[in-house]
Structures are given as structure tokens and as C-alpha cells.
Short mmCIF file of C-alpha atoms in Angstrom, two decimals:
data_model
loop_
_atom_site.label_atom_id
_atom_site.label_comp_id
_atom_site.label_asym_id
_atom_site.label_seq_id
_atom_site.Cartn_x
_atom_site.Cartn_y
_atom_site.Cartn_z
CA MET A 22 -33.57 -70.23 15.80
CA GLY A 23 -35.00 -69.32 12.43
CA LEU A 24 -36.60 -66.31 10.86
CA GLU A 25 -39.21 -64.49 12.97
CA LEU A 26 -41.72 -62.01 11.59
CA TYR A 27 -43.55 -59.72 13.98
CA LEU A 28 -46.84 -58.91 12.25
CA ASP A 29 -50.40 -57.74 12.77
CA LEU A 30 -52.55 -58.67 9.77
CA LEU A 31 -54.70 -55.58 10.33
CA SER A 32 -51.67 -53.63 9.10
CA GLN A 33 -51.10 -53.12 5.38
CA PRO A 34 -47.29 -53.42 5.34
CA CYS A 35 -47.51 -56.51 7.59
CA ARG A 36 -49.80 -58.21 5.09
CA ALA A 37 -47.39 -57.44 2.27
CA VAL A 38 -44.55 -59.12 4.19
CA TYR A 39 -46.74 -62.08 5.22
CA ILE A 40 -47.94 -62.71 1.68
CA PHE A 41 -44.44 -62.44 0.25
CA ALA A 42 -43.01 -64.96 2.72
CA LYS A 43 -45.90 -67.38 2.27
CA LYS A 44 -46.06 -67.13 -1.49
CA ASN A 45 -42.33 -67.83 -1.74
CA GLY A 46 -42.34 -70.71 0.72
CA ILE A 47 -40.01 -68.86 3.10
CA PRO A 48 -40.12 -70.64 6.47
CA PHE A 49 -40.77 -68.29 9.37
CA LYS A 50 -42.25 -68.10 12.84
CA LEU A 51 -45.25 -65.80 12.91
CA CYS A 52 -45.05 -63.62 16.03
CA THR A 53 -48.48 -62.01 16.01
CA THR A 54 -48.23 -58.59 17.63
CA GLU A 55 -51.57 -56.89 17.96
CA VAL A 56 -51.47 -53.10 17.83
CA LEU A 57 -54.92 -52.46 19.30
CA LYS A 58 -54.17 -54.76 22.23
CA GLY A 59 -51.22 -52.59 23.19
CA GLN A 60 -48.64 -55.23 22.32
CA LEU A 61 -46.33 -52.65 20.71
CA GLN A 62 -46.16 -50.83 24.03
CA THR A 63 -44.63 -53.67 26.05
CA LYS A 64 -41.03 -53.70 27.33
CA GLU A 65 -40.42 -56.98 25.50
CA PHE A 66 -41.44 -55.53 22.18
CA SER A 67 -39.36 -52.38 22.61
CA LYS A 68 -36.32 -54.67 22.84
CA ILE A 69 -37.28 -56.04 19.42
CA ASN A 70 -38.01 -52.61 17.94
CA MET A 71 -37.42 -49.39 19.85
CA LEU A 72 -39.50 -47.55 17.25
CA ARG A 73 -42.50 -49.59 18.48
CA LYS A 74 -43.76 -50.36 15.02
CA ILE A 75 -44.47 -53.40 12.89
CA PRO A 76 -43.59 -55.23 10.73
CA VAL A 77 -40.28 -56.35 12.19
CA LEU A 78 -38.01 -59.12 10.90
CA LYS A 79 -35.67 -60.95 13.27
CA ASP A 80 -33.13 -63.22 11.62
CA GLY A 81 -30.87 -64.51 14.38
CA ASP A 82 -29.43 -61.35 15.89
CA PHE A 83 -30.29 -59.25 12.87
CA ILE A 84 -33.35 -57.09 13.34
CA LEU A 85 -34.88 -55.15 10.45
CA THR A 86 -37.85 -52.78 10.24
CA GLU A 87 -39.66 -51.08 7.32
CA SER A 88 -41.69 -53.34 5.06
CA SER A 89 -39.95 -52.37 1.82
CA ALA A 90 -36.53 -53.09 3.35
CA ILE A 91 -37.82 -56.41 4.71
CA LEU A 92 -39.25 -57.41 1.33
CA ILE A 93 -36.00 -56.57 -0.47
CA TYR A 94 -33.97 -58.44 2.19
CA LEU A 95 -36.14 -61.55 1.88
CA SER A 96 -36.04 -61.47 -1.91
CA SER A 97 -32.23 -61.28 -1.85
CA LYS A 98 -31.63 -63.78 0.92
CA TYR A 99 -34.05 -66.39 -0.39
CA GLN A 100 -33.30 -65.72 -4.06
CA THR A 101 -36.94 -65.37 -5.01
CA ALA A 102 -38.09 -65.22 -8.64
CA ASP A 103 -36.70 -62.24 -10.54
CA HIS A 104 -40.06 -60.61 -11.23
CA TRP A 105 -40.49 -59.64 -7.57
CA TYR A 106 -37.42 -57.37 -7.54
CA PRO A 107 -36.02 -57.44 -11.08
CA SER A 108 -32.27 -57.45 -11.55
CA ASP A 109 -32.59 -55.39 -14.75
CA LEU A 110 -31.29 -51.85 -14.06
CA GLN A 111 -34.31 -49.94 -15.34
CA ALA A 112 -36.95 -52.35 -14.03
CA ARG A 113 -35.40 -52.25 -10.57
CA ALA A 114 -35.28 -48.46 -10.75
CA ARG A 115 -39.02 -48.48 -11.46
CA VAL A 116 -39.62 -50.56 -8.30
CA HIS A 117 -37.71 -47.98 -6.24
CA GLU A 118 -39.46 -45.13 -8.02
CA TYR A 119 -42.81 -46.64 -7.05
CA LEU A 120 -41.71 -47.29 -3.44
CA GLY A 121 -40.58 -43.65 -3.08
CA TRP A 122 -43.85 -42.26 -4.39
CA HIS A 123 -45.81 -44.82 -2.32
CA ALA A 124 -44.16 -43.60 0.89
CA ASP A 125 -45.33 -40.03 0.23
CA CYS A 126 -48.68 -40.50 -1.48
CA ILE A 127 -50.15 -43.87 -0.56
CA ARG A 128 -48.83 -44.74 2.90
CA GLY A 129 -50.62 -42.75 5.57
CA THR A 130 -53.40 -41.78 3.18
CA PHE A 131 -55.13 -45.10 2.53
CA GLY A 132 -55.02 -46.16 6.17
CA VAL A 133 -57.19 -43.22 7.24
CA PRO A 134 -60.65 -44.74 6.48
CA LEU A 135 -60.06 -47.55 8.97
CA TRP A 136 -59.23 -44.94 11.61
CA THR A 137 -62.26 -42.81 10.87
CA GLN A 138 -64.79 -45.62 10.34
CA VAL A 139 -63.71 -48.16 12.94
CA ILE A 140 -60.97 -47.19 15.35
CA ALA A 141 -62.10 -43.65 16.21
CA PRO A 142 -65.69 -44.76 16.99
CA LEU A 143 -64.34 -47.61 19.15
CA THR A 144 -62.59 -45.05 21.31
CA GLY A 145 -65.53 -42.67 21.30
CA THR A 146 -63.75 -40.14 19.09
CA HIS A 147 -65.18 -38.49 16.03
CA VAL A 148 -63.08 -37.39 13.07
CA PRO A 149 -64.25 -34.04 11.61
CA GLU A 150 -66.06 -34.33 8.28
CA GLU A 151 -63.63 -31.95 6.56
CA LYS A 152 -60.75 -34.29 7.35
CA VAL A 153 -62.71 -37.23 5.93
CA GLU A 154 -63.36 -35.20 2.76
CA ARG A 155 -59.73 -34.11 2.43
CA ASN A 156 -58.68 -37.74 2.76
CA LYS A 157 -61.11 -38.80 0.03
CA THR A 158 -59.67 -36.14 -2.27
CA ALA A 159 -56.12 -37.28 -1.49
CA MET A 160 -57.02 -40.91 -2.19
CA ASP A 161 -58.72 -39.90 -5.42
CA ARG A 162 -55.68 -38.01 -6.63
CA ALA A 163 -53.34 -40.85 -5.67
CA LEU A 164 -55.50 -43.45 -7.43
CA GLN A 165 -55.47 -41.36 -10.60
CA GLN A 166 -51.69 -41.12 -10.52
CA LEU A 167 -51.40 -44.83 -9.71
CA GLU A 168 -53.53 -45.68 -12.72
CA ASP A 169 -52.07 -43.14 -15.17
CA LYS A 170 -48.41 -42.95 -14.28
CA PHE A 171 -47.59 -46.30 -12.69
CA LEU A 172 -49.99 -48.83 -14.21
CA GLY A 173 -50.77 -47.35 -17.62
CA ASP A 174 -51.50 -50.15 -20.05
CA LYS A 175 -49.33 -52.72 -18.32
CA ALA A 176 -50.56 -55.82 -16.55
CA PHE A 177 -48.77 -54.88 -13.32
CA LEU A 178 -47.10 -51.74 -11.99
CA ILE A 179 -43.57 -52.50 -13.17
CA GLY A 180 -44.25 -54.66 -16.22
CA GLN A 181 -46.07 -57.79 -17.20
CA GLN A 182 -45.46 -59.59 -13.94
CA MET A 183 -46.16 -59.13 -10.24
CA SER A 184 -43.51 -57.26 -8.19
CA LEU A 185 -42.93 -55.91 -4.67
CA ALA A 186 -44.49 -52.66 -5.85
CA ASP A 187 -47.80 -54.34 -6.67
CA LEU A 188 -47.85 -56.08 -3.29
CA MET A 189 -47.25 -52.86 -1.34
CA ALA A 190 -49.85 -50.96 -3.37
CA PHE A 191 -52.47 -53.69 -3.22
CA GLU A 192 -52.33 -54.07 0.54
CA GLU A 193 -52.74 -50.32 1.08
CA LEU A 194 -55.76 -50.22 -1.22
CA MET A 195 -57.28 -53.19 0.63
CA GLN A 196 -57.60 -51.08 3.76
CA PRO A 197 -60.36 -48.69 2.57
CA VAL A 198 -61.91 -51.52 0.54
CA ALA A 199 -62.28 -53.50 3.77
CA VAL A 200 -64.33 -50.70 5.32
CA GLY A 201 -66.62 -50.47 2.32
CA TYR A 202 -65.02 -47.88 0.03
CA ASP A 203 -65.37 -48.43 -3.72
CA LEU A 204 -61.99 -47.30 -5.00
CA PHE A 205 -62.42 -48.74 -8.46
CA GLU A 206 -65.57 -47.02 -9.70
CA GLY A 207 -64.64 -45.38 -12.98
CA ARG A 208 -61.23 -47.00 -12.83
CA PRO A 209 -61.50 -50.16 -14.92
CA LYS A 210 -57.73 -50.44 -15.41
CA LEU A 211 -57.10 -50.45 -11.67
CA ALA A 212 -60.00 -52.84 -11.09
CA ALA A 213 -58.53 -55.26 -13.63
CA TRP A 214 -55.09 -54.94 -12.01
CA CYS A 215 -56.61 -55.67 -8.62
CA GLU A 216 -58.19 -58.84 -9.97
CA ARG A 217 -54.89 -59.90 -11.51
CA VAL A 218 -53.12 -59.46 -8.17
CA GLU A 219 -55.80 -61.45 -6.36
CA ALA A 220 -55.60 -64.22 -8.94
CA PHE A 221 -51.84 -64.32 -8.56
CA LEU A 222 -52.11 -64.67 -4.78
CA GLY A 223 -54.68 -67.44 -5.03
CA SER A 224 -57.88 -67.54 -2.99
CA ASP A 225 -56.48 -69.55 -0.05
CA LEU A 226 -53.65 -67.14 0.64
CA PHE A 227 -55.95 -64.21 -0.01
CA GLN A 228 -58.56 -65.39 2.52
CA GLU A 229 -55.97 -66.33 5.10
CA THR A 230 -54.23 -62.96 4.93
CA HIS A 231 -57.28 -60.73 4.64
CA GLY A 232 -59.57 -62.51 7.10
CA PRO A 233 -58.93 -60.11 10.01
CA ILE A 234 -59.18 -56.88 8.02
CA LEU A 235 -62.21 -57.94 5.99
CA ASN A 236 -64.10 -58.93 9.14
CA ILE A 237 -63.28 -55.86 11.17
CA LEU A 238 -66.07 -53.60 9.94
CA GLU A 239 -68.78 -56.20 10.50
CA GLN A 240 -67.40 -57.03 13.93
CA ALA A 241 -67.24 -53.38 14.91
CA VAL A 242 -70.80 -52.74 13.72
CA ASN A 243 -72.05 -55.78 15.67
CA LYS A 244 -70.03 -54.62 18.66
CA LYS A 245 -68.04 -57.85 18.51
CA PHE A 246 -64.66 -56.16 18.07
CA PRO A 247 -62.84 -55.68 21.37
CA LYS A 248 -62.19 -52.11 22.45
CA PRO A 249 -58.55 -51.10 22.18
CA SER A 250 -56.46 -51.49 25.35
CA PRO A 251 -56.33 -48.38 27.53
CA GLU A 252 -52.58 -47.86 27.02
CA VAL A 253 -53.18 -47.49 23.28
CA TYR A 254 -55.79 -44.73 23.62
CA PRO A 255 -53.37 -41.78 23.76
CA LEU A 256 -51.55 -43.12 20.70
CA ILE A 257 -54.82 -43.56 18.85
CA LEU A 258 -55.82 -40.00 19.68
CA LEU A 259 -52.41 -38.74 18.54
CA ARG A 260 -52.69 -40.62 15.26
CA ILE A 261 -56.19 -39.27 14.68
CA SER A 262 -55.06 -35.71 15.43
CA ARG A 263 -52.41 -36.09 12.74
CA ILE A 264 -54.95 -36.82 10.02
CA PRO A 265 -54.56 -33.77 7.77
CA MET B 24 -27.44 -36.50 -25.61
CA GLY B 25 -26.15 -37.45 -22.21
CA LEU B 26 -27.59 -37.73 -18.75
CA GLU B 27 -29.90 -34.90 -17.69
CA LEU B 28 -30.82 -34.11 -14.11
CA TYR B 29 -33.80 -31.82 -13.53
CA LEU B 30 -33.11 -30.04 -10.25
CA ASP B 31 -33.70 -27.11 -7.96
CA LEU B 32 -31.16 -27.17 -5.13
CA LEU B 33 -33.74 -25.64 -2.79
CA SER B 34 -35.07 -29.18 -2.54
CA ALA B 35 -33.23 -31.60 -0.28
CA SER B 36 -33.90 -34.54 -2.59
CA CYS B 37 -32.32 -32.59 -5.45
CA ARG B 38 -29.25 -31.76 -3.37
CA ALA B 39 -28.71 -35.46 -2.57
CA VAL B 40 -28.73 -36.33 -6.28
CA TYR B 41 -26.58 -33.32 -7.23
CA ILE B 42 -23.94 -33.96 -4.58
CA PHE B 43 -23.79 -37.67 -5.39
CA ALA B 44 -23.38 -37.09 -9.12
CA ARG B 45 -20.75 -34.36 -8.67
CA LYS B 46 -18.84 -36.30 -5.99
CA ASN B 47 -18.63 -39.33 -8.27
CA SER B 48 -17.77 -37.24 -11.35
CA ILE B 49 -20.83 -38.45 -13.18
CA PRO B 50 -21.23 -36.21 -16.24
CA PHE B 51 -24.67 -34.63 -16.52
CA ASP B 52 -26.56 -31.61 -17.82
CA PHE B 53 -28.00 -29.57 -14.97
CA GLN B 54 -31.53 -28.64 -16.01
CA PHE B 55 -32.69 -25.96 -13.59
CA VAL B 56 -36.43 -26.16 -12.81
CA ASP B 57 -37.18 -23.13 -10.65
CA LEU B 58 -39.56 -24.16 -7.85
CA LEU B 59 -40.00 -20.56 -6.69
CA LYS B 60 -41.23 -19.61 -10.15
CA GLY B 61 -43.49 -22.63 -10.37
CA HIS B 62 -41.60 -24.08 -13.33
CA HIS B 63 -42.31 -27.61 -12.10
CA HIS B 64 -45.89 -26.94 -13.23
CA SER B 65 -44.85 -25.82 -16.71
CA LYS B 66 -45.97 -27.70 -19.82
CA GLU B 67 -42.34 -28.48 -20.62
CA TYR B 68 -41.66 -30.03 -17.27
CA ILE B 69 -44.96 -31.93 -17.07
CA ALA B 70 -43.92 -33.59 -20.33
CA ILE B 71 -40.81 -34.83 -18.51
CA ASN B 72 -42.53 -35.74 -15.23
CA PRO B 73 -46.35 -35.67 -15.05
CA LEU B 74 -46.12 -35.93 -11.26
CA LYS B 75 -44.62 -32.39 -11.35
CA LYS B 76 -41.98 -33.26 -8.79
CA LEU B 77 -38.23 -32.86 -8.54
CA PRO B 78 -35.72 -34.36 -9.02
CA SER B 79 -36.05 -36.17 -12.33
CA LEU B 80 -33.41 -38.05 -14.28
CA LYS B 81 -33.46 -38.41 -18.05
CA ASP B 82 -31.05 -40.94 -19.52
CA GLY B 83 -31.75 -41.14 -23.23
CA LYS B 84 -35.41 -42.12 -23.35
CA PHE B 85 -35.47 -43.39 -19.78
CA VAL B 86 -37.06 -40.92 -17.36
CA LEU B 87 -36.94 -41.61 -13.64
CA SER B 88 -38.31 -39.73 -10.64
CA GLU B 89 -37.86 -40.18 -6.86
CA SER B 90 -34.44 -39.29 -5.45
CA VAL B 91 -33.79 -42.67 -3.78
CA ALA B 92 -34.52 -44.50 -7.04
CA ILE B 93 -32.26 -42.05 -8.91
CA LEU B 94 -29.43 -42.49 -6.40
CA PHE B 95 -29.59 -46.30 -6.61
CA TYR B 96 -29.71 -46.10 -10.43
CA LEU B 97 -26.67 -43.83 -10.61
CA CYS B 98 -24.75 -46.04 -8.14
CA ARG B 99 -25.24 -49.07 -10.27
CA LYS B 100 -24.96 -47.57 -13.73
CA TYR B 101 -21.76 -45.68 -12.96
CA SER B 102 -20.27 -48.38 -10.68
CA THR B 103 -19.61 -45.98 -7.85
CA PRO B 104 -17.52 -47.15 -4.85
CA SER B 105 -19.38 -49.84 -2.95
CA HIS B 106 -19.53 -47.98 0.38
CA TRP B 107 -22.30 -45.79 -1.03
CA TYR B 108 -24.70 -48.75 -1.27
CA PRO B 109 -22.86 -51.75 0.22
CA PRO B 110 -23.54 -55.13 -1.37
CA ASP B 111 -23.46 -57.01 1.95
CA LEU B 112 -27.01 -58.25 2.69
CA HIS B 113 -27.32 -56.83 6.21
CA THR B 114 -25.57 -53.53 5.51
CA ARG B 115 -27.62 -52.90 2.40
CA ALA B 116 -30.78 -53.67 4.37
CA ARG B 117 -29.83 -50.92 6.84
CA VAL B 118 -29.58 -48.41 4.01
CA ASP B 119 -32.94 -49.59 2.61
CA GLU B 120 -34.44 -49.38 6.08
CA PHE B 121 -33.24 -45.81 6.59
CA MET B 122 -34.35 -44.73 3.11
CA ALA B 123 -37.86 -46.03 3.84
CA TRP B 124 -38.05 -44.52 7.33
CA GLN B 125 -36.79 -41.06 6.38
CA HIS B 126 -39.75 -40.12 4.16
CA THR B 127 -42.11 -39.50 7.05
CA ALA B 128 -39.68 -39.31 9.95
CA ILE B 129 -37.12 -36.85 8.58
CA GLN B 130 -37.99 -35.37 5.19
CA LEU B 131 -41.55 -34.37 5.98
CA PRO B 132 -41.00 -32.65 9.34
CA MET B 133 -37.78 -30.92 8.17
CA THR B 134 -39.57 -29.50 5.13
CA LYS B 135 -42.51 -28.43 7.28
CA ILE B 136 -40.20 -26.39 9.52
CA LEU B 137 -38.99 -24.38 6.54
CA TRP B 138 -42.58 -23.75 5.49
CA ILE B 139 -43.82 -22.91 8.95
CA LYS B 140 -40.92 -20.71 10.05
CA MET B 141 -40.30 -18.91 6.85
CA LEU B 142 -42.07 -19.59 3.59
CA ILE B 143 -45.65 -19.35 4.81
CA PRO B 144 -45.19 -16.11 6.81
CA MET B 145 -43.09 -14.65 4.00
CA ILE B 146 -45.57 -15.44 1.26
CA THR B 147 -48.93 -15.10 2.98
CA GLY B 148 -47.96 -12.46 5.55
CA GLU B 149 -49.54 -14.67 8.22
CA GLU B 150 -47.86 -16.66 10.96
CA VAL B 151 -48.75 -20.29 11.53
CA PRO B 152 -50.45 -20.74 14.95
CA ALA B 153 -47.81 -21.13 17.68
CA GLU B 154 -49.30 -24.41 18.85
CA LYS B 155 -48.73 -26.03 15.46
CA THR B 156 -45.19 -24.68 15.32
CA GLU B 157 -44.42 -26.13 18.75
CA GLN B 158 -45.90 -29.47 17.72
CA MET B 159 -43.73 -29.54 14.60
CA LEU B 160 -40.55 -28.66 16.48
CA ALA B 161 -41.30 -31.39 19.03
CA GLU B 162 -41.76 -33.89 16.22
CA VAL B 163 -38.42 -32.90 14.70
CA LYS B 164 -36.69 -33.21 18.05
CA ASN B 165 -38.18 -36.67 18.49
CA SER B 166 -37.06 -37.73 15.02
CA MET B 167 -33.51 -36.54 15.67
CA GLN B 168 -33.47 -38.55 18.88
CA LEU B 169 -34.69 -41.69 17.09
CA PHE B 170 -32.12 -41.09 14.35
CA GLU B 171 -29.36 -41.01 16.91
CA GLU B 172 -30.58 -43.99 18.95
CA LYS B 173 -31.54 -46.29 16.13
CA PHE B 174 -29.55 -45.37 13.05
CA LEU B 175 -26.39 -43.61 14.11
CA GLN B 176 -25.74 -45.08 17.59
CA ASP B 177 -22.00 -45.00 18.34
CA LYS B 178 -20.88 -45.43 14.76
CA MET B 179 -19.06 -42.95 12.56
CA PHE B 180 -21.70 -43.23 9.86
CA ILE B 181 -25.04 -45.01 9.58
CA THR B 182 -23.59 -48.22 8.12
CA GLY B 183 -20.36 -48.14 10.12
CA ASP B 184 -17.00 -46.70 9.13
CA HIS B 185 -17.87 -45.25 5.75
CA ILE B 186 -20.31 -42.75 4.33
CA SER B 187 -23.24 -44.20 2.42
CA LEU B 188 -26.29 -42.87 0.56
CA ALA B 189 -28.17 -43.00 3.86
CA ASP B 190 -25.87 -40.38 5.45
CA LEU B 191 -26.09 -38.17 2.36
CA VAL B 192 -29.88 -38.25 2.28
CA ALA B 193 -30.14 -37.77 6.06
CA LEU B 194 -27.86 -34.75 6.07
CA VAL B 195 -29.33 -32.84 3.14
CA GLU B 196 -32.77 -33.24 4.66
CA MET B 197 -31.67 -32.12 8.10
CA MET B 198 -30.15 -29.04 6.46
CA GLN B 199 -33.55 -27.92 5.16
CA PRO B 200 -34.56 -25.93 8.27
CA MET B 201 -31.28 -23.96 7.95
CA GLY B 202 -32.99 -22.05 5.17
CA SER B 203 -35.02 -20.45 7.96
CA GLN B 204 -31.98 -20.23 10.26
CA TYR B 205 -33.18 -23.14 12.39
CA ASN B 206 -30.30 -25.45 13.27
CA VAL B 207 -31.38 -28.98 14.23
CA PHE B 208 -27.78 -30.08 14.79
CA LEU B 209 -27.54 -28.14 18.04
CA CYS B 210 -29.64 -30.76 19.82
CA SER B 211 -26.90 -33.39 20.12
CA SER B 212 -23.10 -33.37 19.99
CA LYS B 213 -23.07 -36.86 18.50
CA ILE B 214 -25.20 -35.64 15.61
CA ALA B 215 -23.19 -32.44 15.22
CA GLU B 216 -20.01 -34.53 14.93
CA TRP B 217 -21.62 -36.88 12.44
CA ARG B 218 -22.75 -33.84 10.42
CA MET B 219 -19.16 -32.60 10.18
CA ARG B 220 -17.91 -36.04 9.19
CA VAL B 221 -20.43 -36.31 6.38
CA GLU B 222 -19.63 -32.79 5.16
CA LEU B 223 -15.91 -33.61 5.10
CA ALA B 224 -16.48 -36.94 3.35
CA ILE B 225 -18.44 -35.09 0.65
CA GLY B 226 -16.01 -32.19 0.57
CA SER B 227 -16.91 -28.86 2.16
CA GLY B 228 -16.65 -26.99 -1.14
CA LEU B 229 -19.20 -29.17 -2.90
CA PHE B 230 -21.40 -29.37 0.21
CA TRP B 231 -21.75 -25.64 0.68
CA GLU B 232 -22.05 -24.95 -3.04
CA ALA B 233 -25.02 -27.32 -3.10
CA HIS B 234 -26.58 -25.50 -0.13
CA ASP B 235 -26.02 -21.96 -1.35
CA ARG B 236 -29.51 -21.38 -2.76
CA LEU B 237 -31.10 -22.72 0.43
CA MET B 238 -28.95 -20.52 2.66
CA LYS B 239 -29.88 -17.45 0.60
CA LEU B 240 -33.61 -18.16 0.69
CA ALA B 241 -34.24 -15.36 3.20
CA GLU B 242 -33.01 -12.88 0.57
CA TRP B 243 -35.57 -14.01 -1.97
CA ASP B 244 -37.96 -11.37 -3.22
CA CYS B 245 -41.22 -13.24 -2.95
CA SER B 246 -43.17 -10.56 -4.79
CA THR B 247 -41.91 -12.32 -7.92
CA LEU B 248 -43.78 -15.46 -6.90
CA GLU B 249 -46.14 -16.94 -9.48
CA PRO B 250 -49.76 -16.23 -8.41
CA MET B 251 -50.69 -19.89 -8.88
CA VAL B 252 -47.89 -21.01 -6.60
CA LYS B 253 -48.92 -18.35 -4.07
CA GLU B 254 -52.45 -19.73 -4.12
CA LYS B 255 -51.23 -23.25 -3.42
CA ILE B 256 -49.19 -22.00 -0.50
CA CYS B 257 -52.18 -20.20 0.99
CA GLU B 258 -54.05 -23.51 0.74
CA LEU B 259 -51.17 -25.17 2.55
CA LEU B 260 -51.50 -22.62 5.35
CA GLN B 261 -55.11 -23.70 5.88
CA LYS B 262 -53.93 -27.23 6.67
CA PHE B 263 -51.80 -25.90 9.49
CA LYS B 264 -54.57 -23.89 11.08
#
């Protein structure tokens, strides 16, 4: 039994893992696990991951969670090209520096627009305007720091080539973009970086990975997106209540 | 000029870096950046780290922020014993997994407890609504439970028989509420035993020296607080209302 990846392509870290595996020709079985259909809440899934989160990697008996850990594991095990997770001491330190900052300032923040624009309305909940505004301010601040401190005048976040850091960042930024936010207005450096990442992925892989998330807003507006399963409602409400 | 570490031991991330460097006899200049006086917002410090956060490492011209990145860098550069960040693929992945998980699951709620139970009331004179406090404490309890079930299990340390960076980071973060006399280790004997093991592996002298400033936080005269910092804290209080 080979490598299994438990993913939902609506999720930013899942897309990062999916893209990395595909781009590097890593053979795996895609175990699609849909959050809004309550598939994280099943007994079977809790045996895979008691934290009830995705992405999850299962490699024989070895089970691993957390997208950054999964990406690093895959890069080591499958000896992917050095630029993804450079062996140079300082370059590698920069990847970890980005991942640390990402966990505090990007993760959790850039996912909010999908919750407020699509998921909350689907469950009949409304997110207060002041929370939406606070989130916009937080995203704004993070984007400025991403552009000034991490990207600067480089082609990619760590140097002149694509790395795990770029993948993690890009997928988070895709989330608000998918629900119609223009993150790059007045940010030409970030816009150019975004284009470079897309070009690196190639349009086939890009379309394949981003199909679900890019279609979600249109589907929701046309009432073609299925309502979340009842067992997920309390979790959705909890998540929404935690929006600062 | 040698290695410089910009630290305030009030911060858990700073304590992890400090303890690791001292434990491994890594020579460094301790550059104190006083959080309570708002020195992380000073022109001098912004020149070091424009993100205005601690800790920072400066090694010649190379400046690095984020405690996990700093710990991994020090491990490798100073060839510290391999148990700190084991080279085995699966074991290393467990450390990486914990380091990723702890940001939101451990560090954030533990820091919030210190704010809610002590710093906010002390500085603003107002208590955080009881409901929010209860919510926070419940979150912490849940995190401790998940830590025990998923990361510690029946092992001596997170990766098995030896202390690693994961244990160090976990412990210093779980110590944060102690600054407000809130002891999260009382919730489980397994965790209390693990706490002792980690302390002993570090060395009690070094451990408690690193935590001295935190433990004395209640004695701090907050009337000396920078007005700008006070303002930011009042803003923080609004988020909890």
C-alpha cells in the first residue's frame, strides 16, 4: 500500500500538498475528504487523524499531519529538487522563518473571506461588519509585510527560485482571490510574484488544483453549492465565532 | 563580532532560544530588548527586525527571526547532539509536525491566558468578561488534552526516550500562564511528570533562571509602562469584549 494523502482542495494547505506531490511526480492515492460534507467527523477519519483536520499523509503505518511537516517530509523522502527546501544553512533558515511567520500572520487570516462570503451565508449566519473590516486590515498588514520583508526585490520569497514557502503563501492568498478580493492592487511586486508562481505551476496543474475553490463563489451565488451537512453546523458556527 | 540574540525572557519563544543556546554552550551576546518598555518598537530594534518581534538572531550580517527557525539554525550550525532535532525521517517529521501545530494550539492560548488573567486587568484596570475567560481556559484545557493524546502519549518525551526541541518549545509555552499564577500542569499527572522530566533534562538551575522574569511579573510596576504600549494593550482588550 503506497502513499495516501487525505485532502480537500477547498483547503489552502491541502492544495499546497497536492501541488507539491503532483509537480514532483510523487505517486499517491488521493483520498478526498470533504470538510463541508462532514467527512472529518466520521469514526473512520478520526482513526486516521484524531485532531479531525486535513491534510493528512499516510505512508504505510506512518501518519503525519500539518502541511508544512508533510511538505518537508515529502521533499526529504522523495529527494525533490533543492530549491524547494534548500540544503544551504541560511536559505533553509529563511524557509523556516517564513513558515513561522506564516503560521501567525497568514494562516487563519486569509481563510476568513471564504467563511464570511460563502460558508456563513450557506448556514444562514451573518458575520458582523466590524469583524470583516478587522480581517481586511489584518490581511492588508500581512500583505505589506509579505511584500516588504519576505519578497523584497527577489523573484520568489526565499531567493530566485520557487520554494515551499512560496507554495504555502500562494495557496493562502488564493482563498480571498477566489471570492473576488483584489489583494494585489497597489502591490505590483506581489502581483508579479503571483504570476511567476502560476507560470511555474503550469496552467494544467493550476486549473486542476484550483477548480473547486475558483468555482465556489459562482456556485454559491447560483445556489448550486450544496448546503453543509448538519453535523458540521456547530463547528462552522464555532469557527465563525472565533473570527477576531 | 559574535552571535547576538535579541531577547526578553518574558516571551516563551525567547526562553526556548535562550535555554537551548545556554544548554549547548553556544557563545552569544544577550541583547535585552525590554518588551514592557516597548523597546521592540524602538528605531534601533526596527533596524534589526522590521517585524518588531522577538526573538531575533544576528550572526554577522545574517539576521533571522522566528524562534523555530532560530532553533533549527543553531542546531545545525553548532552541531548540537542529534536528539534535539533527530535526523531520522519519521522522528524529524514528528518534531516538524509539533512545531507547526503549537503556534495556534499551544502558544496562542497560553499567551492569551497571561493577558486575560493578569496583564490586561493590571494595565487597563478592567477585567476581561468572564465568558471570554472561561472560553479561553476551556480552549487551553482542550489543547493540553490533545497534546497528551497525540504528541506525548505514553512516551517519556515527544519523540520517544530523549528530549528534543519539541519538548523545549512545548514546555516554555505552557509555563507562560504561570506568570499569572495559573498552572496548566495540574490537569494531568502524565503531563506533570513530563514537565519534570523536561526540566531535569534542561537542568533545573538553567530552567528556573530562564523563567525568573516571568515568575516576577506580578511585581512589575506597570505605571512605568510606555503610553504607546498601554494604548496597544487597551486595543487588545477591545478584541476580547
